[in-house]
Amino acid sequence: MAGTDLNIFSVAGRAMSAQQVRMNTAASNLANASAVAGKEADAYRPIKAVFATQMDKATGLATVNVSSVVRADATPVRQHDPGNPLADENGDVWAAPVDESAEMVEMLDSSRQYQNLVETLSTAKQLMLDTIRMK
């Protein structure tokens, strides 16, 4: 983070970006929760955002970045559905191993974190305005 001035606004901005990626991955997983494939290798696997903390030694502030988005090592679920056009010779399809409840919790938590960051920025802005108005 050399050359970057970290302050409350840049720290919160990075955290908001990270939470947005987290919400997007949960939304992608939910959108593909009912997806099926004809082969296990082709089945959708959930994705997760991996966060990395970055410390600025000059200011003592820490922030977060999304270091990567990775596919979960989850095994697709075999379902017998001979009427499905994607079914293999045994009449099986492979369903995405997405836990919809867990993804909803993930989305709600990231949404709450995002809202908290918006409130933090609003408070910081108000405090700065109050300081400027002091005589």
Short mmCIF file of C-alpha atoms in Angstrom, two decimals:
data_model
loop_
_atom_site.label_atom_id
_atom_site.label_comp_id
_atom_site.label_asym_id
_atom_site.label_seq_id
_atom_site.Cartn_x
_atom_site.Cartn_y
_atom_site.Cartn_z
CA MET A 1 0.00 0.00 0.00
CA ALA A 2 2.95 2.27 -0.49
CA GLY A 3 1.94 5.66 -1.78
CA THR A 4 -1.66 5.28 -0.61
CA ASP A 5 -2.99 7.62 2.05
CA LEU A 6 -5.30 5.55 4.21
CA ASN A 7 -8.04 7.35 6.03
CA ILE A 8 -11.51 6.45 7.23
CA PHE A 9 -12.96 6.98 3.77
CA SER A 10 -10.48 4.82 1.87
CA VAL A 11 -10.63 2.05 4.50
CA ALA A 12 -14.43 2.00 4.45
CA GLY A 13 -14.49 2.22 0.65
CA ARG A 14 -12.28 -0.83 0.29
CA ALA A 15 -14.37 -2.71 2.84
CA MET A 16 -17.55 -1.78 0.95
CA SER A 17 -16.03 -3.08 -2.29
CA ALA A 18 -15.12 -6.35 -0.56
CA GLN A 19 -18.64 -6.75 0.82
CA GLN A 20 -20.07 -6.09 -2.64
CA VAL A 21 -17.96 -8.93 -4.07
CA ARG A 22 -19.16 -11.13 -1.21
CA MET A 23 -22.81 -10.27 -2.01
CA ASN A 24 -22.24 -10.93 -5.71
CA THR A 25 -20.75 -14.38 -5.07
CA ALA A 26 -23.70 -15.32 -2.84
CA ALA A 27 -26.12 -14.05 -5.51
CA SER A 28 -24.32 -16.11 -8.16
CA ASN A 29 -24.52 -19.20 -5.98
CA LEU A 30 -28.24 -18.66 -5.34
CA ALA A 31 -28.89 -18.10 -9.03
CA ASN A 32 -27.24 -21.42 -9.85
CA ALA A 33 -28.66 -23.41 -6.92
CA SER A 34 -31.07 -25.36 -9.09
CA ALA A 35 -28.68 -25.85 -12.01
CA VAL A 36 -28.11 -29.41 -13.22
CA ALA A 37 -25.60 -30.91 -15.60
CA GLY A 38 -25.24 -34.18 -17.47
CA LYS A 39 -21.76 -34.86 -16.09
CA GLU A 40 -20.28 -34.37 -12.62
CA ALA A 41 -17.41 -32.34 -14.04
CA ASP A 42 -19.83 -29.88 -15.65
CA ALA A 43 -21.92 -29.23 -12.54
CA TYR A 44 -21.86 -25.76 -11.00
CA ARG A 45 -19.78 -25.45 -7.85
CA PRO A 46 -20.29 -22.55 -5.41
CA ILE A 47 -17.82 -19.68 -5.35
CA LYS A 48 -16.49 -17.78 -2.34
CA ALA A 49 -14.63 -14.51 -1.95
CA VAL A 50 -11.32 -14.74 -0.10
CA PHE A 51 -10.40 -11.63 1.86
CA ALA A 52 -6.90 -10.46 2.76
CA THR A 53 -6.11 -7.90 5.42
CA GLN A 54 -3.60 -5.19 4.54
CA MET A 55 -1.88 -3.18 7.24
CA ASP A 56 -0.50 0.31 6.63
CA LYS A 57 2.48 0.59 8.97
CA ALA A 58 2.71 4.35 8.48
CA THR A 59 -0.78 5.07 9.81
CA GLY A 60 -1.51 1.89 11.76
CA LEU A 61 -4.74 1.44 9.81
CA ALA A 62 -5.80 -1.89 8.37
CA THR A 63 -8.03 -2.49 5.40
CA VAL A 64 -9.32 -5.43 3.43
CA ASN A 65 -9.07 -6.49 -0.19
CA VAL A 66 -10.52 -9.42 -2.05
CA SER A 67 -7.47 -11.54 -2.79
CA SER A 68 -9.38 -14.01 -4.98
CA VAL A 69 -12.67 -15.66 -5.75
CA VAL A 70 -12.38 -19.44 -5.54
CA ARG A 71 -14.57 -22.41 -6.38
CA ALA A 72 -15.62 -24.49 -3.40
CA ASP A 73 -14.45 -28.09 -3.32
CA ALA A 74 -18.01 -29.39 -3.00
CA THR A 75 -19.22 -32.57 -4.61
CA PRO A 76 -22.23 -32.22 -6.92
CA VAL A 77 -25.32 -34.19 -5.94
CA ARG A 78 -26.37 -37.09 -8.18
CA GLN A 79 -30.10 -37.12 -8.84
CA HIS A 80 -32.05 -39.72 -10.75
CA ASP A 81 -34.15 -37.87 -13.34
CA PRO A 82 -34.50 -39.97 -16.51
CA GLY A 83 -36.91 -37.46 -18.07
CA ASN A 84 -34.33 -34.67 -18.00
CA PRO A 85 -32.75 -34.04 -21.43
CA LEU A 86 -29.34 -33.70 -19.72
CA ALA A 87 -29.59 -37.11 -18.05
CA ASP A 88 -26.80 -39.58 -18.71
CA GLU A 89 -27.28 -43.20 -19.84
CA ASN A 90 -28.30 -44.16 -16.27
CA GLY A 91 -30.90 -41.39 -16.11
CA ASP A 92 -28.86 -39.32 -13.65
CA VAL A 93 -28.12 -35.60 -13.57
CA TRP A 94 -25.72 -33.74 -11.31
CA ALA A 95 -27.14 -30.90 -9.22
CA ALA A 96 -25.19 -27.93 -7.91
CA PRO A 97 -24.14 -28.43 -4.26
CA VAL A 98 -25.42 -25.03 -3.11
CA ASP A 99 -26.77 -24.64 0.42
CA GLU A 100 -29.41 -21.98 -0.21
CA SER A 101 -29.90 -21.23 3.50
CA ALA A 102 -26.18 -20.66 4.02
CA GLU A 103 -26.02 -18.44 0.95
CA MET A 104 -28.94 -16.35 2.22
CA VAL A 105 -27.18 -15.93 5.57
CA GLU A 106 -24.01 -14.93 3.70
CA MET A 107 -25.93 -12.36 1.67
CA LEU A 108 -27.72 -10.94 4.70
CA ASP A 109 -24.47 -10.70 6.67
CA SER A 110 -22.61 -8.97 3.85
CA SER A 111 -25.55 -6.61 3.35
CA ARG A 112 -25.51 -5.75 7.07
CA GLN A 113 -21.76 -5.15 6.97
CA TYR A 114 -22.21 -2.88 3.96
CA GLN A 115 -24.93 -0.91 5.78
CA ASN A 116 -22.65 -0.55 8.82
CA LEU A 117 -19.92 0.88 6.60
CA VAL A 118 -22.35 3.38 5.07
CA GLU A 119 -23.32 4.47 8.59
CA THR A 120 -19.63 4.78 9.53
CA LEU A 121 -18.99 7.05 6.54
CA SER A 122 -22.07 9.12 7.32
CA THR A 123 -20.95 9.59 10.93
CA ALA A 124 -17.41 10.52 9.88
CA LYS A 125 -18.75 13.06 7.41
CA GLN A 126 -21.06 14.59 10.01
CA LEU A 127 -18.24 14.85 12.55
CA MET A 128 -16.03 16.58 10.01
CA LEU A 129 -18.79 19.05 9.14
CA ASP A 130 -19.43 19.72 12.84
CA THR A 131 -15.71 20.36 13.37
CA ILE A 132 -15.59 22.83 10.47
CA ARG A 133 -18.60 24.72 11.88
CA MET A 134 -16.97 25.16 15.32
CA LYS A 135 -15.94 28.69 16.24
#
